[in-house]
Each structure stands twice: as C-alpha cells, then as structure tokens.
Short mmCIF file of C-alpha atoms in Angstrom, two decimals:
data_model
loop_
_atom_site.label_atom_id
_atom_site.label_comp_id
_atom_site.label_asym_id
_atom_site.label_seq_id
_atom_site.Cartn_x
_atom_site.Cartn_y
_atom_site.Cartn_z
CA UNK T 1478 -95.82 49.78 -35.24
CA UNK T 1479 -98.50 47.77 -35.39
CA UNK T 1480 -98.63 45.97 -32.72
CA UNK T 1481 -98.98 49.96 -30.62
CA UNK T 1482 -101.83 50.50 -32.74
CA UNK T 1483 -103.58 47.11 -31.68
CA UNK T 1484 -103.34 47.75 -28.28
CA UNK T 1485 -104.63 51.43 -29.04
CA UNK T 1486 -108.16 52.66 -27.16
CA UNK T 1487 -110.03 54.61 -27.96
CA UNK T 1488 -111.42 57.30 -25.70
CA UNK T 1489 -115.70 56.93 -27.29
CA UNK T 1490 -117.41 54.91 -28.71
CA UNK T 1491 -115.41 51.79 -28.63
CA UNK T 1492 -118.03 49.58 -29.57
CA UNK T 1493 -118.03 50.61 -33.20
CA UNK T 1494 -114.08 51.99 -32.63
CA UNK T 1495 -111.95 48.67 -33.90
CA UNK T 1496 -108.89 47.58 -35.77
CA UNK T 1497 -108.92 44.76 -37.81
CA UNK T 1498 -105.85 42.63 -38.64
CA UNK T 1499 -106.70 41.33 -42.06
CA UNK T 1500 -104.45 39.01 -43.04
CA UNK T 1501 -100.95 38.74 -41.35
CA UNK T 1502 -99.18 40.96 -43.34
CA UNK T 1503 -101.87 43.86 -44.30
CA UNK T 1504 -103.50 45.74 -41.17
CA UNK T 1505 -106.81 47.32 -41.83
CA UNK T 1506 -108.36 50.22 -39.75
CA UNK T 1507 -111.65 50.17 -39.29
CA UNK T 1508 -112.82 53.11 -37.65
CA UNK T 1509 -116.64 52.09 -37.20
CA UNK T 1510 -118.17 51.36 -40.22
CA UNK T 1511 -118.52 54.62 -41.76
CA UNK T 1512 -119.34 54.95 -45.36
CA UNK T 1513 -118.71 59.11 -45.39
CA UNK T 1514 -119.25 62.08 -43.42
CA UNK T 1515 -122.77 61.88 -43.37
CA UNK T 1516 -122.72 58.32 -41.99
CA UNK T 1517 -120.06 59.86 -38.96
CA UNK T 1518 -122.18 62.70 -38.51
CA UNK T 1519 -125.60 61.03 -37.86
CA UNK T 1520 -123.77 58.72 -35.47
CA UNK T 1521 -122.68 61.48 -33.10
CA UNK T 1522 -126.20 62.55 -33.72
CA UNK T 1523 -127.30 59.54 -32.55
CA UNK T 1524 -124.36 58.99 -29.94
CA UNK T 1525 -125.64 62.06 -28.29
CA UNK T 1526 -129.40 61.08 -28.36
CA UNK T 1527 -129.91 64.60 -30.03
CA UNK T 1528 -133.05 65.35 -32.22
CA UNK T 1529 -132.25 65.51 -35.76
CA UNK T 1530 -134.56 68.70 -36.60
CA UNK T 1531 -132.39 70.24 -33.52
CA UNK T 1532 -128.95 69.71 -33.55
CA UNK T 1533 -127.03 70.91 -30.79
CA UNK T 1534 -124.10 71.85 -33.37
CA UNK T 1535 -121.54 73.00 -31.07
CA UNK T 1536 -121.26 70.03 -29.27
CA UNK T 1537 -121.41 67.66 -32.69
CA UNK T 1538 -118.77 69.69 -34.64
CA UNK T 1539 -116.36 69.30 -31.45
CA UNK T 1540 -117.21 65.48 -31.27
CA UNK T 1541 -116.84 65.55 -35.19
CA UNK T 1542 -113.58 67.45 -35.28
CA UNK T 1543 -111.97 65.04 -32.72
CA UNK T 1544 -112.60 62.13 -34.47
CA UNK T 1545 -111.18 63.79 -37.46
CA UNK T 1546 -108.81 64.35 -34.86
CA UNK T 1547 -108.28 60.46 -34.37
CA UNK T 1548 -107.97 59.13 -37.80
CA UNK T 1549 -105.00 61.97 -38.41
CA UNK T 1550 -103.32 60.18 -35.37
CA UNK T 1551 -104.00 57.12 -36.81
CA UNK T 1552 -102.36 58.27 -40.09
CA UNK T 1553 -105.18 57.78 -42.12
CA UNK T 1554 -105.43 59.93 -45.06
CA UNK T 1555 -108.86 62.10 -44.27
CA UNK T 1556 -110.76 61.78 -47.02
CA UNK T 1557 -111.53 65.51 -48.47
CA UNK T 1558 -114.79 65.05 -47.94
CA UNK T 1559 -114.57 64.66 -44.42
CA UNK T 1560 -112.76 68.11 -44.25
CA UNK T 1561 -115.77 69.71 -46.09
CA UNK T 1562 -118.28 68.39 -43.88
CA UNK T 1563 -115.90 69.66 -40.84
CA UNK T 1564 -115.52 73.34 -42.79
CA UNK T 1565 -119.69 73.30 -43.48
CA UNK T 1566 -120.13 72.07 -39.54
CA UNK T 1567 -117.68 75.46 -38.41
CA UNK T 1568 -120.00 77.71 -40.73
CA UNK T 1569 -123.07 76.63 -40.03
CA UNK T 1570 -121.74 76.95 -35.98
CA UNK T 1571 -120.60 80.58 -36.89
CA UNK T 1572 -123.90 81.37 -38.76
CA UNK T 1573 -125.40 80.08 -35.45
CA UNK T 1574 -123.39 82.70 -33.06
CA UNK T 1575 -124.18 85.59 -34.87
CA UNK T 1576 -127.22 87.72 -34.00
CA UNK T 1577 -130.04 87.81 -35.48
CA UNK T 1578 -130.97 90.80 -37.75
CA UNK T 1579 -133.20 93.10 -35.26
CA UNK T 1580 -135.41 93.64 -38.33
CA UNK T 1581 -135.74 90.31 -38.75
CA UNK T 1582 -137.21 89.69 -35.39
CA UNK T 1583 -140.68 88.95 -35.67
CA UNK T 1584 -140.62 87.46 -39.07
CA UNK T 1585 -140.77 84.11 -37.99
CA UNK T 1586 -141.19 82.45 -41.14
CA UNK T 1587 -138.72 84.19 -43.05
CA UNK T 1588 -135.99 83.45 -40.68
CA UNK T 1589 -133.86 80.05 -41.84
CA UNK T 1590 -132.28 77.92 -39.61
CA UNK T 1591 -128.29 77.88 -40.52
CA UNK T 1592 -128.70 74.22 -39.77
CA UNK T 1593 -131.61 73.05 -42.53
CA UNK T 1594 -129.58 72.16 -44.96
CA UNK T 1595 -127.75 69.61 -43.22
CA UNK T 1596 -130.95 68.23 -41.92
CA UNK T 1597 -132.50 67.74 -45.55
CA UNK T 1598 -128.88 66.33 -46.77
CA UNK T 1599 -128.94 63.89 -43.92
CA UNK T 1600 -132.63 63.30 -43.83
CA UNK T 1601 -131.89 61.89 -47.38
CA UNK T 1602 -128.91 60.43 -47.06
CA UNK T 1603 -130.13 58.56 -44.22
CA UNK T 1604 -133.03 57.21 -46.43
CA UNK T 1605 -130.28 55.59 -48.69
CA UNK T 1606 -128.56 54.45 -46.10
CA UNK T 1607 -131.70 51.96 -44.87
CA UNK T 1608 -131.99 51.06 -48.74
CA UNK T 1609 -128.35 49.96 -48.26
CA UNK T 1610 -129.29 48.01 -45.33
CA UNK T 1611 -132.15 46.22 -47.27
CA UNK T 1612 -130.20 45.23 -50.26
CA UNK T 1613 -127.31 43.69 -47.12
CA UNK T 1614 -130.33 41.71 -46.31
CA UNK T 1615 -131.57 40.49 -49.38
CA UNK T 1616 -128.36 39.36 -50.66
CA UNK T 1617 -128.18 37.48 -47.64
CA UNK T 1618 -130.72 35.74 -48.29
CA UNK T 1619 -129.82 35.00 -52.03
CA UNK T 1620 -126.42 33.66 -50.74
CA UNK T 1621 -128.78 30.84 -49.36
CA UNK T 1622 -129.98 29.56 -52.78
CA UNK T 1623 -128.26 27.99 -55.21
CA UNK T 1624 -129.44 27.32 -58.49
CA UNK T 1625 -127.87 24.28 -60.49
CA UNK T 1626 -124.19 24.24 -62.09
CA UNK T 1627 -123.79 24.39 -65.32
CA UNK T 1628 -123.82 21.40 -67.44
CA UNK T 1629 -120.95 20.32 -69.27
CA UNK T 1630 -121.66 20.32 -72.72
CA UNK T 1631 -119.65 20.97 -75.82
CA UNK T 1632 -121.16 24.35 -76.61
CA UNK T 1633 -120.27 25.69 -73.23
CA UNK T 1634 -116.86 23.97 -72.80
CA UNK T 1635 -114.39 26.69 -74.62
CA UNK T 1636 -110.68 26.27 -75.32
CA UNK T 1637 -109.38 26.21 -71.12
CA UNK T 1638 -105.60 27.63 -71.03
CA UNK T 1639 -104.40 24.05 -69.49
CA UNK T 1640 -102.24 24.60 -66.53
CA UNK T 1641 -98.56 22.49 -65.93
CA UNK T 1642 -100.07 19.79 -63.77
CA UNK T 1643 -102.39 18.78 -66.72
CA UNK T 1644 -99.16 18.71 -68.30
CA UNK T 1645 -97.97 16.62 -65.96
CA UNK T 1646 -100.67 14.17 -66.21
CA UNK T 1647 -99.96 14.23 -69.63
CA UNK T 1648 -96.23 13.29 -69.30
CA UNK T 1649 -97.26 10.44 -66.54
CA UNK T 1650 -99.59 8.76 -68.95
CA UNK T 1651 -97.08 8.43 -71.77
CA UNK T 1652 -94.01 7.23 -69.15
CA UNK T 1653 -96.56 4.65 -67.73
CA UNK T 1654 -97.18 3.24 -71.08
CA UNK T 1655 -93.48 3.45 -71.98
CA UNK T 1656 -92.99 1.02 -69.09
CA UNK T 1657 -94.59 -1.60 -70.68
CA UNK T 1658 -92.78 -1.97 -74.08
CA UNK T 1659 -90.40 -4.14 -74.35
CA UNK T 1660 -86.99 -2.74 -73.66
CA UNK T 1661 -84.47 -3.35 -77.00
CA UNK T 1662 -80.90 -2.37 -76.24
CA UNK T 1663 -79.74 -0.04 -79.14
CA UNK T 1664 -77.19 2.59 -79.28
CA UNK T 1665 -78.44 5.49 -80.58
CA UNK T 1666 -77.39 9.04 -80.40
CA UNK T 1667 -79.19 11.18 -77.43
CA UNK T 1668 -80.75 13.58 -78.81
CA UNK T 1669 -79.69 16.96 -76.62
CA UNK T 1670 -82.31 19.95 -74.93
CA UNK T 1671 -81.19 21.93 -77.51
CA UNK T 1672 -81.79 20.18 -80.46
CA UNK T 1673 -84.86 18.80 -78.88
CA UNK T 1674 -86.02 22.83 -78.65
CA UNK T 1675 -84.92 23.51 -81.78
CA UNK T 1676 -87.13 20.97 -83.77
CA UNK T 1677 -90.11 21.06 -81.48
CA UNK T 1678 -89.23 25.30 -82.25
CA UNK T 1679 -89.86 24.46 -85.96
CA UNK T 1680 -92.47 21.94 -85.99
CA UNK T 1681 -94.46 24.78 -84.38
CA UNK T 1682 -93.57 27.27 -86.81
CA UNK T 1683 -94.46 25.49 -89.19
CA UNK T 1684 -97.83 23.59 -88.70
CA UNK T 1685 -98.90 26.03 -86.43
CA UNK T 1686 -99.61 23.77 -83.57
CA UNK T 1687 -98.67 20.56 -82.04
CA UNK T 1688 -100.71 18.02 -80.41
CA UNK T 1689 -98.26 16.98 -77.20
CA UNK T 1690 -99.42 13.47 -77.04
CA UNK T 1691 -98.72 12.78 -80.36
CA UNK T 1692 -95.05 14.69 -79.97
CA UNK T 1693 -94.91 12.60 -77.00
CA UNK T 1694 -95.64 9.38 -78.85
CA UNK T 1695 -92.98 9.74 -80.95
CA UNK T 1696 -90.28 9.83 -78.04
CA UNK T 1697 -88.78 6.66 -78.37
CA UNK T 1698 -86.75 6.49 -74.24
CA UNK T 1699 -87.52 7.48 -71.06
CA UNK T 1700 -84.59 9.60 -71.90
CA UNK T 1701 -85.66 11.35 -74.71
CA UNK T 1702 -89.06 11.70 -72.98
CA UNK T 1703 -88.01 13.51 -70.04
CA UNK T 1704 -85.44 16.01 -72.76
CA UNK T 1705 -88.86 16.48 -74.79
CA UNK T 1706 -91.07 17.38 -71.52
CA UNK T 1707 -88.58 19.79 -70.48
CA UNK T 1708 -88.19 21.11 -73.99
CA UNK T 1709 -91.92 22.02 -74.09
CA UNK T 1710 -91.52 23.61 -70.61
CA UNK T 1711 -88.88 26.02 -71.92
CA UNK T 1712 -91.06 26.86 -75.25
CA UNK T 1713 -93.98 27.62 -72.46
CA UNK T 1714 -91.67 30.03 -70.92
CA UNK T 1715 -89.90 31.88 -73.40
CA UNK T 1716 -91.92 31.80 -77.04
CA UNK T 1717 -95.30 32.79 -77.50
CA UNK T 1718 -96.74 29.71 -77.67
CA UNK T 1719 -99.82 28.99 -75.85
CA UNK T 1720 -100.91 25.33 -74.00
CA UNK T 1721 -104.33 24.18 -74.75
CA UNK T 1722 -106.73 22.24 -73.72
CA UNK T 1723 -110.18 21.81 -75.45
CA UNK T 1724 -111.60 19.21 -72.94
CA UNK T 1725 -111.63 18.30 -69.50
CA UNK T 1726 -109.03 15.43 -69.84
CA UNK T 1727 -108.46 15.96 -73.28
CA UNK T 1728 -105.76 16.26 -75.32
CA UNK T 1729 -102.96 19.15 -74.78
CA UNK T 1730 -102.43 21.02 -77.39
CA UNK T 1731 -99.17 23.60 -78.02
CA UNK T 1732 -100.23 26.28 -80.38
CA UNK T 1733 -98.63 29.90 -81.77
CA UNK T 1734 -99.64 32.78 -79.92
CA UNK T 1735 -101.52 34.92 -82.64
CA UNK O 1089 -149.79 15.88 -98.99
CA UNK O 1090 -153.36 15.53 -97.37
CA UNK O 1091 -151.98 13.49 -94.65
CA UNK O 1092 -149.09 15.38 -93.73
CA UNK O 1093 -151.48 18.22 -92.69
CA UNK O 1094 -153.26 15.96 -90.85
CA UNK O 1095 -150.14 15.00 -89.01
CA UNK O 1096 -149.78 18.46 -88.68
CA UNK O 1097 -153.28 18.96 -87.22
CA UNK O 1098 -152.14 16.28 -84.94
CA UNK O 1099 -149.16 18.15 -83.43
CA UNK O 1100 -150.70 21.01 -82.96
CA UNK O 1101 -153.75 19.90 -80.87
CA UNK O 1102 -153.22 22.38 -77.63
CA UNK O 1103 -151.56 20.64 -74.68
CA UNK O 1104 -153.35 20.20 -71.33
CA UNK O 1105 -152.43 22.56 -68.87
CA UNK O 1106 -150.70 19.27 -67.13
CA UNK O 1107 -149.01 18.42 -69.96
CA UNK O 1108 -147.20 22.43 -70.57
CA UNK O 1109 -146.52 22.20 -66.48
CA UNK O 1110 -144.35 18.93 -67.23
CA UNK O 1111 -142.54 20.71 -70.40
CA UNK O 1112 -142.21 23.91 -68.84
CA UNK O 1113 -140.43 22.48 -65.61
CA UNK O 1114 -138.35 20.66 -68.27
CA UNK O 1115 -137.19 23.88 -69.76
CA UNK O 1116 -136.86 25.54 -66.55
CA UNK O 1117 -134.80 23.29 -65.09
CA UNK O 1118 -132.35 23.12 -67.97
CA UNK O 1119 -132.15 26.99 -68.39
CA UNK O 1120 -128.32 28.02 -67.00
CA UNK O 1121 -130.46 31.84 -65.95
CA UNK O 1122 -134.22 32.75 -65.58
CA UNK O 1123 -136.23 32.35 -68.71
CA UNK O 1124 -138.55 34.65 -69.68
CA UNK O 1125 -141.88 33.03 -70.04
CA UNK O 1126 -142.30 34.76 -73.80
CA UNK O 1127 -139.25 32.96 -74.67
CA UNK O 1128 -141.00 29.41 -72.93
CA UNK O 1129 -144.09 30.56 -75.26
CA UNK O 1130 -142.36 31.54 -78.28
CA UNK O 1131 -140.13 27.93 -78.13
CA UNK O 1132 -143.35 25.76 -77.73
CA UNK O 1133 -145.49 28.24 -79.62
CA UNK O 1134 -147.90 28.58 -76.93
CA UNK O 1135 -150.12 31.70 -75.37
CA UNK O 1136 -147.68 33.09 -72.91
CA UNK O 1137 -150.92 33.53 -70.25
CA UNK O 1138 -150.70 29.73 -70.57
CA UNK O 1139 -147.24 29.76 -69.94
CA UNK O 1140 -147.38 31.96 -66.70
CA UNK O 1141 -150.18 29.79 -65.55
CA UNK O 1142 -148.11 26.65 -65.63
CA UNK O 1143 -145.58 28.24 -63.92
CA UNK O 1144 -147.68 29.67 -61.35
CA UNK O 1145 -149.10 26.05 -60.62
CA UNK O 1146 -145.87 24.53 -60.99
CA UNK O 1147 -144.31 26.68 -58.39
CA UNK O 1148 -147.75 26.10 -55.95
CA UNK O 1149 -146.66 22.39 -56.62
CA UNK O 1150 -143.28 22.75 -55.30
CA UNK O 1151 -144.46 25.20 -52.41
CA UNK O 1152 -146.69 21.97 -51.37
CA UNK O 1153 -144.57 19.34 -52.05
CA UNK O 1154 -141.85 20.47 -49.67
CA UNK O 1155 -138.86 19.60 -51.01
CA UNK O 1156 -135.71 20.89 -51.60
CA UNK O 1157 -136.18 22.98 -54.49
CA UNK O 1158 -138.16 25.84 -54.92
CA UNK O 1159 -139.46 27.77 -58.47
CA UNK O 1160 -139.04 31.56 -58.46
CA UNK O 1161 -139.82 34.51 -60.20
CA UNK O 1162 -136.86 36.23 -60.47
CA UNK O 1163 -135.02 38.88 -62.81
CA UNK O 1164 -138.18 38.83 -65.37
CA UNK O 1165 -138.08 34.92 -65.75
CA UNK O 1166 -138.44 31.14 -64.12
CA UNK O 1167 -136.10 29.73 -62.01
CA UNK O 1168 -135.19 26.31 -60.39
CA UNK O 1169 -133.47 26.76 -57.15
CA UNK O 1170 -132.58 25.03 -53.56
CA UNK O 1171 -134.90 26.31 -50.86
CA UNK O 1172 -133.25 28.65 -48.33
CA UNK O 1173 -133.19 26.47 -45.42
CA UNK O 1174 -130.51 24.09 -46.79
CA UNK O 1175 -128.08 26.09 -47.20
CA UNK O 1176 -125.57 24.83 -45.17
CA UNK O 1177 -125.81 21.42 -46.76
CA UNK O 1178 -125.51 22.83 -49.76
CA UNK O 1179 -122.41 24.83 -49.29
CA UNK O 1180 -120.74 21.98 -47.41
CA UNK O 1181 -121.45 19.65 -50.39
CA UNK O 1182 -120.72 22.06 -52.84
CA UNK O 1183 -117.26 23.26 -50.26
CA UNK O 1184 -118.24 26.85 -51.34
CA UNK O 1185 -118.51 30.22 -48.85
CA UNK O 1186 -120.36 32.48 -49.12
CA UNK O 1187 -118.74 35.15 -51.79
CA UNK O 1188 -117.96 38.46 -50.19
CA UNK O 1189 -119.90 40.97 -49.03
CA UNK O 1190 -120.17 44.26 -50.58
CA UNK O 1191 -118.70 47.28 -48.55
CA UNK O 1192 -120.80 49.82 -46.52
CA UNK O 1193 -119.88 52.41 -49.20
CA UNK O 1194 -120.49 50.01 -52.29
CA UNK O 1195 -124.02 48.86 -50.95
CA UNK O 1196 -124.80 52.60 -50.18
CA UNK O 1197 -123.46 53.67 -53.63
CA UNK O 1198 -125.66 50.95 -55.26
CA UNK O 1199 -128.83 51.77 -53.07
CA UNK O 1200 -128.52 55.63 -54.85
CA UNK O 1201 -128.21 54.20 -58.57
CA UNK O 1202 -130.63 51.40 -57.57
CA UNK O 1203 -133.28 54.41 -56.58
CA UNK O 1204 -132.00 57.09 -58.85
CA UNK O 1205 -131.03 55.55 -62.48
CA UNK O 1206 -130.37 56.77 -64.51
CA UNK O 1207 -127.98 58.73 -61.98
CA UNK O 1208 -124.80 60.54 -62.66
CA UNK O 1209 -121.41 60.64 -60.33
CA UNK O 1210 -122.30 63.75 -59.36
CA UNK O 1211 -125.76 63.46 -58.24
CA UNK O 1212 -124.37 60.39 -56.03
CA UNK O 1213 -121.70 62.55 -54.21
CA UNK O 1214 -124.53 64.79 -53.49
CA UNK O 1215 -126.65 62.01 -51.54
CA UNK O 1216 -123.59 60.27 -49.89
CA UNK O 1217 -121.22 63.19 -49.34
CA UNK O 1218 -118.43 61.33 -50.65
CA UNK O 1219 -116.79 60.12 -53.50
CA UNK O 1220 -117.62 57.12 -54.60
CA UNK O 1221 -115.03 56.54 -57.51
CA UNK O 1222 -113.98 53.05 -56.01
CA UNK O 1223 -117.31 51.95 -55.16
CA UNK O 1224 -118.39 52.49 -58.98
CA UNK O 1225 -115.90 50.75 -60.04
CA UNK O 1226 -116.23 47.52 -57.70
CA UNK O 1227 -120.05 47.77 -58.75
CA UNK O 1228 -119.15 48.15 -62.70
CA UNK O 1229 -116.93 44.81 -61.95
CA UNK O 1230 -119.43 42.59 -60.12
CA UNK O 1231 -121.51 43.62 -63.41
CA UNK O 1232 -124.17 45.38 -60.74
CA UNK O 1233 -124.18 48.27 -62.46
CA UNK O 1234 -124.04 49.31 -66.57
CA UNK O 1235 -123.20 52.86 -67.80
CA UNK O 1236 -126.68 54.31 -69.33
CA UNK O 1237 -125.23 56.73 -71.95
CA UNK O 1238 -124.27 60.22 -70.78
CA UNK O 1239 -126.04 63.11 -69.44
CA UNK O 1240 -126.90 66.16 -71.78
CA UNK O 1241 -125.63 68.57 -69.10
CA UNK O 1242 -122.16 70.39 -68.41
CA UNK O 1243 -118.82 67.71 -68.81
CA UNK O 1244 -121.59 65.01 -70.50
CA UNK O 1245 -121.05 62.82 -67.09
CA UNK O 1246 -121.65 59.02 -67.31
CA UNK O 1247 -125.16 57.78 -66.24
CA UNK O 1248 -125.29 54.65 -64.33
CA UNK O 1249 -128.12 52.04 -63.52
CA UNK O 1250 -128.47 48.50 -62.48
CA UNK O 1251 -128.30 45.68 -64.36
CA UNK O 1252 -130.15 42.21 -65.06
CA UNK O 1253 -127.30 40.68 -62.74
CA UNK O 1254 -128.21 42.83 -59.66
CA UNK O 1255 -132.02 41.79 -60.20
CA UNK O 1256 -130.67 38.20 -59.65
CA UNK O 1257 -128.32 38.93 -57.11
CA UNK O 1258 -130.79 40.77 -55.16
CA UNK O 1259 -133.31 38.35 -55.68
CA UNK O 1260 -135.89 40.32 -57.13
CA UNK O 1261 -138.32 40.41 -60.03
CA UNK O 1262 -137.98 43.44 -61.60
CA UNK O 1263 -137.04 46.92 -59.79
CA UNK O 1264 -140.65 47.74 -58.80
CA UNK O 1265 -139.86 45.27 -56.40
CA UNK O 1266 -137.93 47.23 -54.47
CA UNK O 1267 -139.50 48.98 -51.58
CA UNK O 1268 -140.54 52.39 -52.42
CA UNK O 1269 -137.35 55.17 -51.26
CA UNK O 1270 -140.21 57.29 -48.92
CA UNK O 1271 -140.94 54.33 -47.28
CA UNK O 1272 -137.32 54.69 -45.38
CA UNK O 1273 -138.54 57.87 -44.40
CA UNK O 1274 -140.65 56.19 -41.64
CA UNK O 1275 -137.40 54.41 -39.88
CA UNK O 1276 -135.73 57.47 -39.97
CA UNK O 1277 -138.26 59.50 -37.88
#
C-alpha cells in the first residue's frame, strides 16, 4: 500500500503536494505544509492570485472542498476543523447567491459583505503566521551558537542510574587484577547461582546497599566471580534494587529501591 | 580592631572600570545560563550601572577583537557564546545536529501565546482555526511555554505564556524584543 501512494500525483499544486517516507517503517503524509484551514485556505487564495478583500468564493470553496476531497482518499482523518471551515466556505457561498434585500439597495454602508469575516479571521491569522516564520528564523540562528558545556563539578554531578556496560567495566577491572595473583590449588566447595543470589539477596536487605567492587573483592575465583556477576544481573532484573553510580568512573553501587 | 577596618577600607576601595571588566568576564564565563547583571552587582557589591557598563565594553571588546566568542545580551542577562559563523566547526567537534525543528503548527501556536499571553486555548483556536492540543503540549515539554494561572471566565481555562527558556531559545532579550504583531500587517498587504 505504500508503495501506490508514493507513486501517487497529484492533480495541483505539486510543488507543495509531497509524501514523505520517514523512516522505513512509518510513512508520513505531508500534504503541503499546512498548519490548519486557514493556512489551506490562504494558499488557494494565493494559488489563484485572487485579492484577499475580494475573494472569488465559488471558485476557492470548490478548490477547498477537493482537497478535502484528497486527504479523504488519502485516508487521512480530516481534522474537524477543516470540515468547519468547508461548512462556513458553503454559507458564506449561499449568503453570496441570494439577493439582495430591494430595500437594502442604496444603503451602501449598511450592506455587509457575507465574506468579511473570513477576511478579518485570515487577515489575522495570517499576521501570526509571519510571527511563526520569524521565530523559524531566529531559532535558526540560535542553533548556530553554542554556549559552553557544563563543567563537571561535584555539585552538578547527581547520583547517574549506571547502565550494564559500566557494569561491565566494573567486572573487567576486578578479572584483570584476579589474573595476577598467584594461583593456589585448593578444593573448595563452588559456591552455586543460587546461593550466590541468596546472600548477595540478604546482604542487601540488610545494609541497605552494597558497594559492587567491594562484593567483587571478596570473590575469591574466576569462578565464583563470573557466579557473583551474574548473580547481580539477576537481582537487577527481578528485585527492586537499583545500580548506582555517583561518579563518572566511580564506584557502582547496588542499593534498595525505596 | 583599628586595623582591621583599615583592611576593610582597603577592600573596599572601588575597582577600576578595567579591573570589574576582567571580574565580570570571569563570572560570565563561568555562569552555566545568562546572569543578570543585579546578581553580578549584588555578588561583588557593586552599582549595577557599573556592572552594565563593563559588560557593554566587554562585549565592544570582543566585537573588535574578532574571535570566536561573542558576549550577548540575552534572556535578561550576560552571556559567553561562539560567534555564528563557526558553527559548523563547532558541531563537527562537538558531533552534535542541529536539534529538531519545531512543527508549522507548534511555531504558529507559540507565535499566538508569544503575542497574546497571557492567552487561553480558546482564544488560540480562534486565531489558528484549529486545535492546537498537541502543539501545547510539545511547547509545555520543550519548557517554551508555562501555564499562567487560569482565566476568571466560563470553564476557568488554563492561561499560557512563554517562558525564560524560549527568551534563550529565541535569542532574545526580553519579549519587547520581538517585532511588534502590526508590523506583519505590512507583508500581508
């Protein structure tokens, strides 16, 4: 489906008429830029190279209903307020077709042009409109300067939630330092992932939090290590425990979730 | 005793206007947002005239110097920044993009509270002709935009206006800045 609706042209004003892949998996529609009715109706306004104080509103509120006409085909949900503008277009048309009151006739100044209204909304609106356009400018331009970062100091360097590659880092340090101890061959009893969970569990409970390094430390095998990194992993996931990490590079720290 | 108040006599002998330019930039410069100058004057107990003066001459300094950083009056303060011009260099070094852009509809929606604050939901539907739910609420999250307290009128709706953030987003010193609404009136015609 969307690959028809890529290849789909449309009939006027292509040159503001596109559709925009965003992404590979999400398809935009852009129809034009327009930020409401207003916006579509001074286009066609300005499409047709008709004065604004003289609107030939027939021919707008056909071009108008068409390209309601064209986002319905293109399954995009009209936005109410497009319909209102389409229903005040059709009355104001109506109001146009209708004679004028003989009496009337005469009294110039007394007679009101059906169409005013809409003038003085879009006389406004289009005011706001070039506002909008300035502030697109001036942010522009503000894009262009930067001001310095921020310096690192303790006041401004809160508790970061520490992610699993500092973790990681963590884990390497102590299992480079374990390779340089001297190796002693003694039987001991593995300690098992459970057990492992199970104290690390209660050492939490208990003082609250753990500094990982330390709890690290105290591995005393490669083994064990590896058990005791995996144990924390599966505290991460499934208690409310929380990793910190008060400094950049410092040290990790496992705490209750409040 | 007398000498300590001599010492203090000391300390307080007013600084040369060269002298408050090399403190000020100081402070400036170490500032993480625009600093008001009565905050400048109020930290090195000065006049704040004397304050805005050093500024002012710092920031002809800078103009003339030609380098890459620039002071500005922005947001009611000072401000260090890197001159337009080098922006690319900048971004490349600092591997940033530029952030995204606000939509049609959101920078519309913004121009109204921007010219209309403290402005009401309502009275922005009226100048757009369309909702503008989502826009308020992408402005509200970019911190653009602050609710003002609500409207004594029927439902009590929420008044909106902008924010310190938008006046340093925007780049300008305070809103009487911003080019007067009437004067869009002559590119419409």
């Amino acid at each position: 489906m969307s690959e028809e609706l890529e290849q789909y042209n449309f009939d006027f004003h292509r040159e503001t008429a596109e559709i925009v892949r965003d992404g590979s998996e999400e398809l935009k529609i852009k129809i034009g830029e327009f930020a409401g009715p207003l916006d579509l109706l001074l286009f066609l306004i300005k499409q047709e190279q008709a004065n604004i104080f003289d609107i030939p509103i027939a021919k707008i509120t056909q071009k108008y209903l068409e390209y309601i006409q064209i986002m319905k085909q293109l399954d995009i949900a009209v936005a109410a307020d497009f319909l209102v503008m389409a229903a005040t277009l059709i009355e104001i048309k109506s109001k146009m077709l209708l004679p004028r009151d003989p009496k009337a006739i005469g009294e110039e100044e007394e007679f009101e042009d059906p169409r005013q209204e809409l003038v003085d909304r879009l006389m406004e609106y289009e005011k706001f409109k070039s506002a909008a356009g300035m502030l697109y400018e001036r942010s522009t331009i503000e894009q262009a300067i930067f001001t310095r970062g921020p310096i690192e100091s303790d006041d401004n360097n809160a508790e970061v939630d520490a992610s699993v590659f500092d973790l990681l880092t963590v884990f390497q340090k102590i299992a480079a330092r374990h390779v340089d101890e001297i190796k002693m061959e003694i039987e001991r009893e593995e300690i098992s992932l459970a057990d492992m969970i199970k104290s690390l569990k209660a050492r939490i409970f208990e003082l609250g939090e753990v500094n990982l390094l330390e709890f690290f430390e105290e591995m005393r095998s490669k083994r064990e290590l590896v058990t005791a990194f995996v144990a924390v992993l599966e505290i991460v996931r499934t208690e409310t425990v929380k990793l910190l990490q008060k400094t950049t590079f410092g040290d990790i720290i496992l705490r209750k979730a409040a | 005793m007398s000498e300590e108040v001599e010492v203090q006599e000391i300390e307080s002998t007013p600084r040369s206007p060269a002298e408050l330019m090399t403190i000020v930039e100081a402070l400036v410069f170490v500032a993480d947002e625009p600093v008001n100058s009565r905050v400048l004057a109020d930290v090195l107990d000065e006049d704040r005239g004397a304050i805005e003066a050093a500024m002012e001459e710092l920031a002809k300094e800078y103009e003339a110097r030609e380098g890459g950083l620039q002071i500005r009056s922005i947001a009611g303060g000072w401000q260090i920044a890197t001159r337009t011009e080098l922006h690319e260099e900048v971004r490349k070094f600092l591997k940033t993009r530029p952030s995204a852009k606000l939509s049609l509809a959101s920078l519309e929606t913004l121009a109204v509270i921007a010219y209309k604050q403290p402005v009401t939901v309502p009275e922005i539907l009226e100048i757009r002709g369309v909702q503008s739910a989502t826009s308020i609420k992408t402005l509200l999250d970019k911190r653009l935009i602050v609710a003002k307290g609500r409207k004594e009128a029927v439902g009590r709706p929420m008044m909106y206006g902008t924010s310190k953030d938008f006046l340093i987003q925007f780049g300008l010193r305070d809103l009487s800045e911003l080019p007067s609404i009437e004067d869009f009136e002559d590119l419409v015609q």
